[in-house]
mmCIF file of C-alpha atoms and ligand atoms in Angstrom:
data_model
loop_
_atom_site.group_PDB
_atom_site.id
_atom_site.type_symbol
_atom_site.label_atom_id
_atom_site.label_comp_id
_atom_site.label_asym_id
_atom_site.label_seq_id
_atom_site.Cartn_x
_atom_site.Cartn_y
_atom_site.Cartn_z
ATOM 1 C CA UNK A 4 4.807 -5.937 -14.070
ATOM 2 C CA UNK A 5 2.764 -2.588 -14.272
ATOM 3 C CA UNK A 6 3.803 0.835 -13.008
ATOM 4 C CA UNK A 7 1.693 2.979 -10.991
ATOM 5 C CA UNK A 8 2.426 6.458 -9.060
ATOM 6 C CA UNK A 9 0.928 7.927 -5.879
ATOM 7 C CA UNK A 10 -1.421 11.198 -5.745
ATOM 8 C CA UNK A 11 -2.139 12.279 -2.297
ATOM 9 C CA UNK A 12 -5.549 14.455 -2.004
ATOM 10 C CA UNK A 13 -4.962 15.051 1.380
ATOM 11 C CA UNK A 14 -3.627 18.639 2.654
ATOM 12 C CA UNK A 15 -2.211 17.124 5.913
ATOM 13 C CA UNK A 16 -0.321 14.110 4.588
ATOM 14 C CA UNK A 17 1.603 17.106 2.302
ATOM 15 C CA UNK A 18 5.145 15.956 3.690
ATOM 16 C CA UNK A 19 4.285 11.988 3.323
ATOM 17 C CA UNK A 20 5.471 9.630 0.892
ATOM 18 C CA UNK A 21 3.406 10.795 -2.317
ATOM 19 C CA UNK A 22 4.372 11.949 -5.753
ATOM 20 C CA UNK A 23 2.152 13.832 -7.064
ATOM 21 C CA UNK A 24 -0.151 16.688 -4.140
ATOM 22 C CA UNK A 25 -1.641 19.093 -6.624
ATOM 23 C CA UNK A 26 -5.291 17.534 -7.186
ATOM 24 C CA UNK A 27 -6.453 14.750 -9.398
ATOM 25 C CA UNK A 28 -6.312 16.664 -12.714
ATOM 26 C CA UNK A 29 -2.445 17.534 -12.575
ATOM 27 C CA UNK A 30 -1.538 13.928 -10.957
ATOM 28 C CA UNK A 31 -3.050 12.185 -13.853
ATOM 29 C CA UNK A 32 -1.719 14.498 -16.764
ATOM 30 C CA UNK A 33 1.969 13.981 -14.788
ATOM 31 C CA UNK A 34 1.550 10.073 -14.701
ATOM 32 C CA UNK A 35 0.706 10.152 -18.067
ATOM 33 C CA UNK A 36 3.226 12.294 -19.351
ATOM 34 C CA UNK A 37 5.973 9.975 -17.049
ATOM 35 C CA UNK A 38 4.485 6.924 -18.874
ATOM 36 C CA UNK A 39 2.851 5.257 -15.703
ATOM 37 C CA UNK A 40 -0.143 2.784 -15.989
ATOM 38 C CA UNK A 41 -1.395 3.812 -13.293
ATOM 39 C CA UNK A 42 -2.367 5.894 -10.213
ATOM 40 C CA UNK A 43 -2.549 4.991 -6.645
ATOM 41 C CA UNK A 44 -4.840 7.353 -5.028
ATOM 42 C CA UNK A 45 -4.639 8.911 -1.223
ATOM 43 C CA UNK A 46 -8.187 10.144 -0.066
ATOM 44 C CA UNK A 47 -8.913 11.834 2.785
ATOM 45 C CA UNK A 48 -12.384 9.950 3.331
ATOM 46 C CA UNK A 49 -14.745 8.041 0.596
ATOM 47 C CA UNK A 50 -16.969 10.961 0.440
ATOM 48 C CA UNK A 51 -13.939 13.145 -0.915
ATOM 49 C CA UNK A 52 -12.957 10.982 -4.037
ATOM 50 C CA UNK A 53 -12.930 12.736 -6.770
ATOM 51 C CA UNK A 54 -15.882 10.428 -8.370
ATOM 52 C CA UNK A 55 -17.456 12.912 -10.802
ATOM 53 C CA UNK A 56 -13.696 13.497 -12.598
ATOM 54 C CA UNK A 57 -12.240 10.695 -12.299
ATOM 55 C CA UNK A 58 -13.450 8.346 -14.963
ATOM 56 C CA UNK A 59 -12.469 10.749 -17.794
ATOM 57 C CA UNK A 60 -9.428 11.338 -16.598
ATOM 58 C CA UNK A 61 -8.223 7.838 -16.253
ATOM 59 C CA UNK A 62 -10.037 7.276 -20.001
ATOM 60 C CA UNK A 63 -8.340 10.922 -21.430
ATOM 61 C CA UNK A 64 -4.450 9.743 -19.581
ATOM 62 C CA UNK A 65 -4.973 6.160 -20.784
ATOM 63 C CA UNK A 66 -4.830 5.276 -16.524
ATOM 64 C CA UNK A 67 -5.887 2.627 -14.696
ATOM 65 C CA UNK A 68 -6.240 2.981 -10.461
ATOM 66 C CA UNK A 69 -4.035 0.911 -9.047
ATOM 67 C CA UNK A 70 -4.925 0.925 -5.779
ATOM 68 C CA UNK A 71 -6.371 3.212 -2.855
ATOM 69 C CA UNK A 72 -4.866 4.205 0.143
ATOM 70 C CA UNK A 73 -7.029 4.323 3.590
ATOM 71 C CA UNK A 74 -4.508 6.039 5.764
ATOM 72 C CA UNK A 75 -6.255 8.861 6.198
ATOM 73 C CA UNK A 76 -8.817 7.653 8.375
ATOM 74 C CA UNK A 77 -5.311 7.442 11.091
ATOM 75 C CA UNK A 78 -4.258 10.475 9.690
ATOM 76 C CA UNK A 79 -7.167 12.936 10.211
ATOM 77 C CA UNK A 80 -9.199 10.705 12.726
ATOM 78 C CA UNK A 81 -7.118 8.445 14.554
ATOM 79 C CA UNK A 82 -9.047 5.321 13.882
ATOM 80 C CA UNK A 83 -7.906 2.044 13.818
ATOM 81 C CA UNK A 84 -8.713 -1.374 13.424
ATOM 82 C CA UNK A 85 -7.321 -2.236 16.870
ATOM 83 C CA UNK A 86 -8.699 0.448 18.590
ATOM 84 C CA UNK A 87 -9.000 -0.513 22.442
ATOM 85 C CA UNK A 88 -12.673 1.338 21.858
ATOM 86 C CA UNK A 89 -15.392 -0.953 19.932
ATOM 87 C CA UNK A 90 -16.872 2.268 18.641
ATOM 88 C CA UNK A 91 -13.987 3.477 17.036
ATOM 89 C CA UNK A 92 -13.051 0.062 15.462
ATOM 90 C CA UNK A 93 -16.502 0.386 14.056
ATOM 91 C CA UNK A 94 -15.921 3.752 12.947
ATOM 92 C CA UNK A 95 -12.478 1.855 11.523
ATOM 93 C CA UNK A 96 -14.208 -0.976 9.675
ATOM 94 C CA UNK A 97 -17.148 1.743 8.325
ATOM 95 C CA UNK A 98 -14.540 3.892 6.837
ATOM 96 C CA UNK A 99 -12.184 1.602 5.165
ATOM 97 C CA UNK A 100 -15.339 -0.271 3.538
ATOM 98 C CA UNK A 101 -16.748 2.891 1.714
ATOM 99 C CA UNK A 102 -13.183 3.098 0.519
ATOM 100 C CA UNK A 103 -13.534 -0.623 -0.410
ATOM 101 C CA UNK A 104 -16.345 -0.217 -2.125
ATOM 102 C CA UNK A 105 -15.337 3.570 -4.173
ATOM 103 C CA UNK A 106 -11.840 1.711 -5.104
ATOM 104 C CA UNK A 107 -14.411 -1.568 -6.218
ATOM 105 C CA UNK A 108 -15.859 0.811 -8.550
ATOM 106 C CA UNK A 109 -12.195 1.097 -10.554
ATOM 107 C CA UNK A 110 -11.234 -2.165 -10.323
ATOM 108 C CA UNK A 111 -8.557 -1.848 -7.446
ATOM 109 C CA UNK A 112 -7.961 -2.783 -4.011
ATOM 110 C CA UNK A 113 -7.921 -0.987 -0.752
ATOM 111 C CA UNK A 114 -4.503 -0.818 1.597
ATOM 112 C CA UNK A 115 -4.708 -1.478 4.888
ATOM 113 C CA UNK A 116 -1.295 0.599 6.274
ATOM 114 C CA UNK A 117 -1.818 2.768 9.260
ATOM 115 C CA UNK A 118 -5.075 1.963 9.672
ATOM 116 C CA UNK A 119 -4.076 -1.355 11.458
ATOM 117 C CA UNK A 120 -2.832 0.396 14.509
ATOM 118 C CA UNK A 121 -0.879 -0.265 17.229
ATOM 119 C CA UNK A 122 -0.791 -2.875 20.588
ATOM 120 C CA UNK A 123 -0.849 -0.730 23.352
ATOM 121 C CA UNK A 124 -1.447 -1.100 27.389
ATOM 122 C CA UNK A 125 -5.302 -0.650 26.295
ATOM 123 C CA UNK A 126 -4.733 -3.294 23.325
ATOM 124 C CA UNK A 127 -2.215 -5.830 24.372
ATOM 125 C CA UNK A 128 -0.672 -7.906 21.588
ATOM 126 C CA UNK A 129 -2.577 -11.196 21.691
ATOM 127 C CA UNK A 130 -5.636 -9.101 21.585
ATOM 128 C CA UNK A 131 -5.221 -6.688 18.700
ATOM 129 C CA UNK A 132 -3.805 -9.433 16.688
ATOM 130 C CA UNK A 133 -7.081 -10.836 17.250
ATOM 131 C CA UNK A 134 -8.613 -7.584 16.373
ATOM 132 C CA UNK A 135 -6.514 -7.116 13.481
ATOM 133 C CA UNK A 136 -7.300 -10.563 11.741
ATOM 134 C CA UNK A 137 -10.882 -10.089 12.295
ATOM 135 C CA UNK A 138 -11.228 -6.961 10.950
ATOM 136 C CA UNK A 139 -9.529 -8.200 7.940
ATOM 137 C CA UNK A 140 -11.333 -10.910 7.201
ATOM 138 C CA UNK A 141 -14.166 -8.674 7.323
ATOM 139 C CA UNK A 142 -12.945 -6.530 4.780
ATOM 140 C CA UNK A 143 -11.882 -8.963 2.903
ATOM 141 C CA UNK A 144 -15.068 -10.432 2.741
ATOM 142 C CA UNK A 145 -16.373 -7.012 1.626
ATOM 143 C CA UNK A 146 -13.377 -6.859 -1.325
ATOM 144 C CA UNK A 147 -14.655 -9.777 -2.491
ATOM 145 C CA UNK A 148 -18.039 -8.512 -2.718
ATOM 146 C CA UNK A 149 -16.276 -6.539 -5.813
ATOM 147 C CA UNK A 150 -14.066 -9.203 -7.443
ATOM 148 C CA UNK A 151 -11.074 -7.422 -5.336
ATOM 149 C CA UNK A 152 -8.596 -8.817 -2.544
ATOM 150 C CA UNK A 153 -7.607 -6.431 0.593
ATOM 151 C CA UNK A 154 -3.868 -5.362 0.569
ATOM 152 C CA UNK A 155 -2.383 -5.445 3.767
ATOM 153 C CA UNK A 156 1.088 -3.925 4.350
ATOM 154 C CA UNK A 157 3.748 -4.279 7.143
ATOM 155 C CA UNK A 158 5.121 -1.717 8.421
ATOM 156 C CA UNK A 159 8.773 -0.999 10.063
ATOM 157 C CA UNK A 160 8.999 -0.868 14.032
ATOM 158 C CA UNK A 161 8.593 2.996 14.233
ATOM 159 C CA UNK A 162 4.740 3.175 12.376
ATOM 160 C CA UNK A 163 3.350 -0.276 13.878
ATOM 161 C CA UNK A 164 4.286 -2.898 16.707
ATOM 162 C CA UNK A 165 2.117 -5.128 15.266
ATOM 163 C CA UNK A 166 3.918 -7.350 12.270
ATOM 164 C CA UNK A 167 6.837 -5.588 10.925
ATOM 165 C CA UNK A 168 7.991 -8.264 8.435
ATOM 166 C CA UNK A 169 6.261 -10.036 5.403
ATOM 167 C CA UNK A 170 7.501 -13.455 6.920
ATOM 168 C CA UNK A 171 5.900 -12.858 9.850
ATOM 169 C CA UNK A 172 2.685 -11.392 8.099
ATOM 170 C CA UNK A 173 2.452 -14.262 5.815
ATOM 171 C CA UNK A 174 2.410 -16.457 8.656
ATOM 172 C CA UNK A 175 -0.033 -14.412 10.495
ATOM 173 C CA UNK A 176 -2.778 -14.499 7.480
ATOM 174 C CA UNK A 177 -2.086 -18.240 6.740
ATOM 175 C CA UNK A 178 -2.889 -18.941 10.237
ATOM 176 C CA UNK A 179 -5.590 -16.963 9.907
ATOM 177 C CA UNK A 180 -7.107 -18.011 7.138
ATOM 178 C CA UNK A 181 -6.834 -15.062 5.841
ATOM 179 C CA UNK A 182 -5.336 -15.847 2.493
ATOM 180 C CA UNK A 183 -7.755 -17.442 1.177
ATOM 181 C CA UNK A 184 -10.378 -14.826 1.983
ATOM 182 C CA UNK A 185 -8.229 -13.073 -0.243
ATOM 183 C CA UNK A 186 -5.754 -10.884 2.098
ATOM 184 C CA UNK A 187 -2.919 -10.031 0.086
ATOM 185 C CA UNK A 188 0.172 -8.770 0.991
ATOM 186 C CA UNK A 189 1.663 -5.269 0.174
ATOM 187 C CA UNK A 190 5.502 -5.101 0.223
ATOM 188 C CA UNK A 191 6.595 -1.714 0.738
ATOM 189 C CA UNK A 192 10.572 -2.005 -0.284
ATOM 190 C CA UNK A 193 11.219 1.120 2.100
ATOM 191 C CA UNK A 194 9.895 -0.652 5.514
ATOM 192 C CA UNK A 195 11.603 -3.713 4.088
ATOM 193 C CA UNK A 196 14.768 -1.808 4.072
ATOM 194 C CA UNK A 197 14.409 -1.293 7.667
ATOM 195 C CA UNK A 198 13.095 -4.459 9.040
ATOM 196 C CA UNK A 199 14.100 -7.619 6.559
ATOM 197 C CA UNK A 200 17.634 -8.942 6.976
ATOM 198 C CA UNK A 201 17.810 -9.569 3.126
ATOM 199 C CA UNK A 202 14.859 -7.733 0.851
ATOM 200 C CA UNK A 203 14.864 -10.577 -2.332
ATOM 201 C CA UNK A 204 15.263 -13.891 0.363
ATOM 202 C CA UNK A 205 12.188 -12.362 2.048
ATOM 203 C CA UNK A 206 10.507 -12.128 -1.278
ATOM 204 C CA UNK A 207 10.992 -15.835 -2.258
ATOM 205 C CA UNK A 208 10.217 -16.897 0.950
ATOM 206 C CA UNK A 209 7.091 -15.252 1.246
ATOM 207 C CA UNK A 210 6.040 -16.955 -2.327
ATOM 208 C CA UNK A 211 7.204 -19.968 -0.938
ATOM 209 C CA UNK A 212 4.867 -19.470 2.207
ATOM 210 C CA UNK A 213 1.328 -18.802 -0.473
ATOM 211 C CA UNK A 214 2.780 -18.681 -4.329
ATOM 212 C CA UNK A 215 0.054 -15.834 -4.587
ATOM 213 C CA UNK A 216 0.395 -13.915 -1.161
ATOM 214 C CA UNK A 217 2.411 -10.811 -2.747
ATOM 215 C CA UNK A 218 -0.462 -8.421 -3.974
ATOM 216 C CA UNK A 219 1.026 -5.113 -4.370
ATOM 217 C CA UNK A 220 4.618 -3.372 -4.307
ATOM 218 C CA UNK A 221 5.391 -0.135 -3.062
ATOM 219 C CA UNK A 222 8.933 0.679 -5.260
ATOM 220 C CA UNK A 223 10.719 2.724 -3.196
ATOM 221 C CA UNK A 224 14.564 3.348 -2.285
ATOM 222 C CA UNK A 225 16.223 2.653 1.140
ATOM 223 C CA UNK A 226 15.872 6.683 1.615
ATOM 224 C CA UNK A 227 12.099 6.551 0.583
ATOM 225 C CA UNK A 228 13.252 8.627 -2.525
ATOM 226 C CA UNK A 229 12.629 7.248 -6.008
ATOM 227 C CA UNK A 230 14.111 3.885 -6.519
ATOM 228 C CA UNK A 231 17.634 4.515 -7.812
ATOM 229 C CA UNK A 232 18.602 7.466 -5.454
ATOM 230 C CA UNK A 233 19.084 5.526 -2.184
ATOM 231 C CA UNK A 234 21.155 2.276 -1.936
ATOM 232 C CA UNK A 235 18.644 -0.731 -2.744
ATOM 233 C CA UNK A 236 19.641 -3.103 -5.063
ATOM 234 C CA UNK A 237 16.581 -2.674 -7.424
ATOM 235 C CA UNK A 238 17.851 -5.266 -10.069
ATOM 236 C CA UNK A 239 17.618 -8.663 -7.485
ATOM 237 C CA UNK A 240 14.648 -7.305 -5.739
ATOM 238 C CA UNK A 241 13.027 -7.017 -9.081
ATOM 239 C CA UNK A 242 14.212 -10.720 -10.000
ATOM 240 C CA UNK A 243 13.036 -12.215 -7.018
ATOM 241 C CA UNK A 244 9.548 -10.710 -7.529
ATOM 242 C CA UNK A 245 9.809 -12.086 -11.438
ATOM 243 C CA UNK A 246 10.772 -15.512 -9.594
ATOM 244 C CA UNK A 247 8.103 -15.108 -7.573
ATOM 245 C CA UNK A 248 5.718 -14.795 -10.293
ATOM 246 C CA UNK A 249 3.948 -11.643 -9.366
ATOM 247 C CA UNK A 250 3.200 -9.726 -12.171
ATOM 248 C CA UNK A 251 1.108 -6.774 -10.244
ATOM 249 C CA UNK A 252 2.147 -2.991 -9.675
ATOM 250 C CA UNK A 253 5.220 -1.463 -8.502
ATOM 251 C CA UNK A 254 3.759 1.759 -7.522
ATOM 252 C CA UNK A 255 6.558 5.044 -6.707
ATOM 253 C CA UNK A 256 5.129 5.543 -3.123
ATOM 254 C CA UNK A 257 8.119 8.347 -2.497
ATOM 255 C CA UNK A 258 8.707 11.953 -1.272
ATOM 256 C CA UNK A 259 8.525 14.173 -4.586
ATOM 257 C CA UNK A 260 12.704 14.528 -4.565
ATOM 258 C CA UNK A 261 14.219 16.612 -5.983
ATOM 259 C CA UNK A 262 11.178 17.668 -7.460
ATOM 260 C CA UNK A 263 7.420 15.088 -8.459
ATOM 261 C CA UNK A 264 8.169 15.056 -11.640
ATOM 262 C CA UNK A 265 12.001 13.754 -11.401
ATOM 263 C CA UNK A 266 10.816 10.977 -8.908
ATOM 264 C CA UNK A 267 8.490 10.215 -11.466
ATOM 265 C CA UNK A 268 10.522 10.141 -14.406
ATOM 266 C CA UNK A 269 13.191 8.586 -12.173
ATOM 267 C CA UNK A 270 10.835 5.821 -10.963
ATOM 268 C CA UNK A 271 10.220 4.901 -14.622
ATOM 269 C CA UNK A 272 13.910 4.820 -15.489
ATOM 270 C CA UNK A 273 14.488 2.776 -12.467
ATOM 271 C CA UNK A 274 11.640 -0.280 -13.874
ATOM 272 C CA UNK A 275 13.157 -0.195 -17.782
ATOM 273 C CA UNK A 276 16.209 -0.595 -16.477
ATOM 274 C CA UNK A 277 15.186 -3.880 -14.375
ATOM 275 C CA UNK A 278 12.862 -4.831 -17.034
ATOM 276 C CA UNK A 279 15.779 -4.825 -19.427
ATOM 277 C CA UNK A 280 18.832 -7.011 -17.249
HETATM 278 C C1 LER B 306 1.584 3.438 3.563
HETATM 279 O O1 LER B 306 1.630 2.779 2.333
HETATM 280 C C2 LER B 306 2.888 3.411 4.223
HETATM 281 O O2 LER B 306 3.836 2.887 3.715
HETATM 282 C C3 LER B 306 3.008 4.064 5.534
HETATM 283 O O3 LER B 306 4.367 4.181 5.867
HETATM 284 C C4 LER B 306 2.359 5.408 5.586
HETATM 285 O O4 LER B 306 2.600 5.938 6.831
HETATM 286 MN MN1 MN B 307 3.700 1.902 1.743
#
């Protein structure tokens, strides 16, 4: 498996989940220095990527992009892809392509977090699950305009009321045919912690459901602080993902605690240690 760490290039999501918050220059240099493979980058719109700096950065640090992060089109704008509004989900769909198409340009997939919304009394459930799997089919028909799949990721009760566990997500983009359009799933170990009765049994069973379904890991602790500092048990989640066959990113998607660059270093410590029971 590869490692990758999160820098967040937007001022308002200061207090989220992200490593590294001092530009793209500084986040790189730090990955590096922490040994990472890779970034996962946090945008605040397409337009904002740091384009012109970017490629000699990753080339200088020896970095790859891991993956890029779409939330900020909830974040700053409120759109969604279940919007009860057809304008807005257009809005949605418009905004998470050019950030399809930028993260195309490195080699790495889009996430599709926030930005699936909510059901509401506007949106009931039958509805923006329909919503939900058509707008990812379209962007995953756009991902694969760029060799790329689309990374979807549950998330726990309090951010979505939509699919809160990868069981019930796999099922979702099976029965969607959404699989094979090249949907894959993004298992965020911190939501996990929250919502699956037992983190490594959801893992297998997941693989069980599509052997290739599991696109993307967010390695985070119970607390959302770098893995080792809450109460996870890294060492069988890590197994069941080697059992599983995935051999993709676990990418530190945690608060900066106690400081960016101890998550970091912490967050590498954390995958030698698996790599090496
Ligand atoms: C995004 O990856 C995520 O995990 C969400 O909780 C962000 O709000
Ligand atoms: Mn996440």
């Amino acid at each position: 498996m590869k490692s990758a760490i999160t820098i967040c290039l937007v001022p308002e999501a200061q207090r989220g989940p992200f490593v590294f918050h001092d530009g793209i220059e500084a986040g790189c240099h730090a990955a590096a220095e922490a040994g990472f493979d890779a970034v996962e980058i946090f945008p605040g719109t397409a337009e904002e990527f740091p384009a012109s700096k970017l490629p000699l950065l990753l080339k200088e640090n020896s970095l790859s992009v891991a993956a890029v992060g779409t939330g900020a089109g909830w974040l700053k704008q409120r759109l969604s892809l279940t919007d009860a509004d057809h304008e807005k989900r257009a809005r949605g769909i418009q905004f998470i392509s050019a950030l399809i198409d930028t993260a195309g340009e490195y080699n790495a997939p889009a996430i599709i977090g926030s930005m699936q919304g909510q059901s509401t009394d506007a949106t009931k459930r039958a509805e923006a699950l329909q919503l939900l799997a058509e707008g990812l089919g379209t962007l995953a028909d756009r991902a694969q305009s760029h060799g790329q799949v689309l990374l979807y990721e549950p998330l726990n009760r309090y951010e979505t009321n939509l699919l809160n566990t990868q069981e019930a997500a796999a099922q979702f983009l099976v029965e969607n045919n959404l699989v094979q359009r090249g949907v894959r799933l993004l298992c965020d170990l911190f939501h996990m912690n929250i919502e699956e009765p037992n983190v490594p049994e959801s893992i297998q069973r997941v693989s069980t459901i599509h052997p290739d379904i599991i696109g993307h890991v967010h390695w985070a602790d119970s607390n959302r602080r770098a893995m080792g500092l809450g109460h996870t048990n890294s060492q069988a989640i890590y197994q069941a993902l080697v059992t599983a066959g995935y051999e993709q990113y676990l990418a530190a998607e945690v608060f900066p605690f106690p400081s960016a660059t101890d998550a970091a270093n912490q967050t590498i410590q954390s995958i030698k240690t698996c790599e090496s029971s």
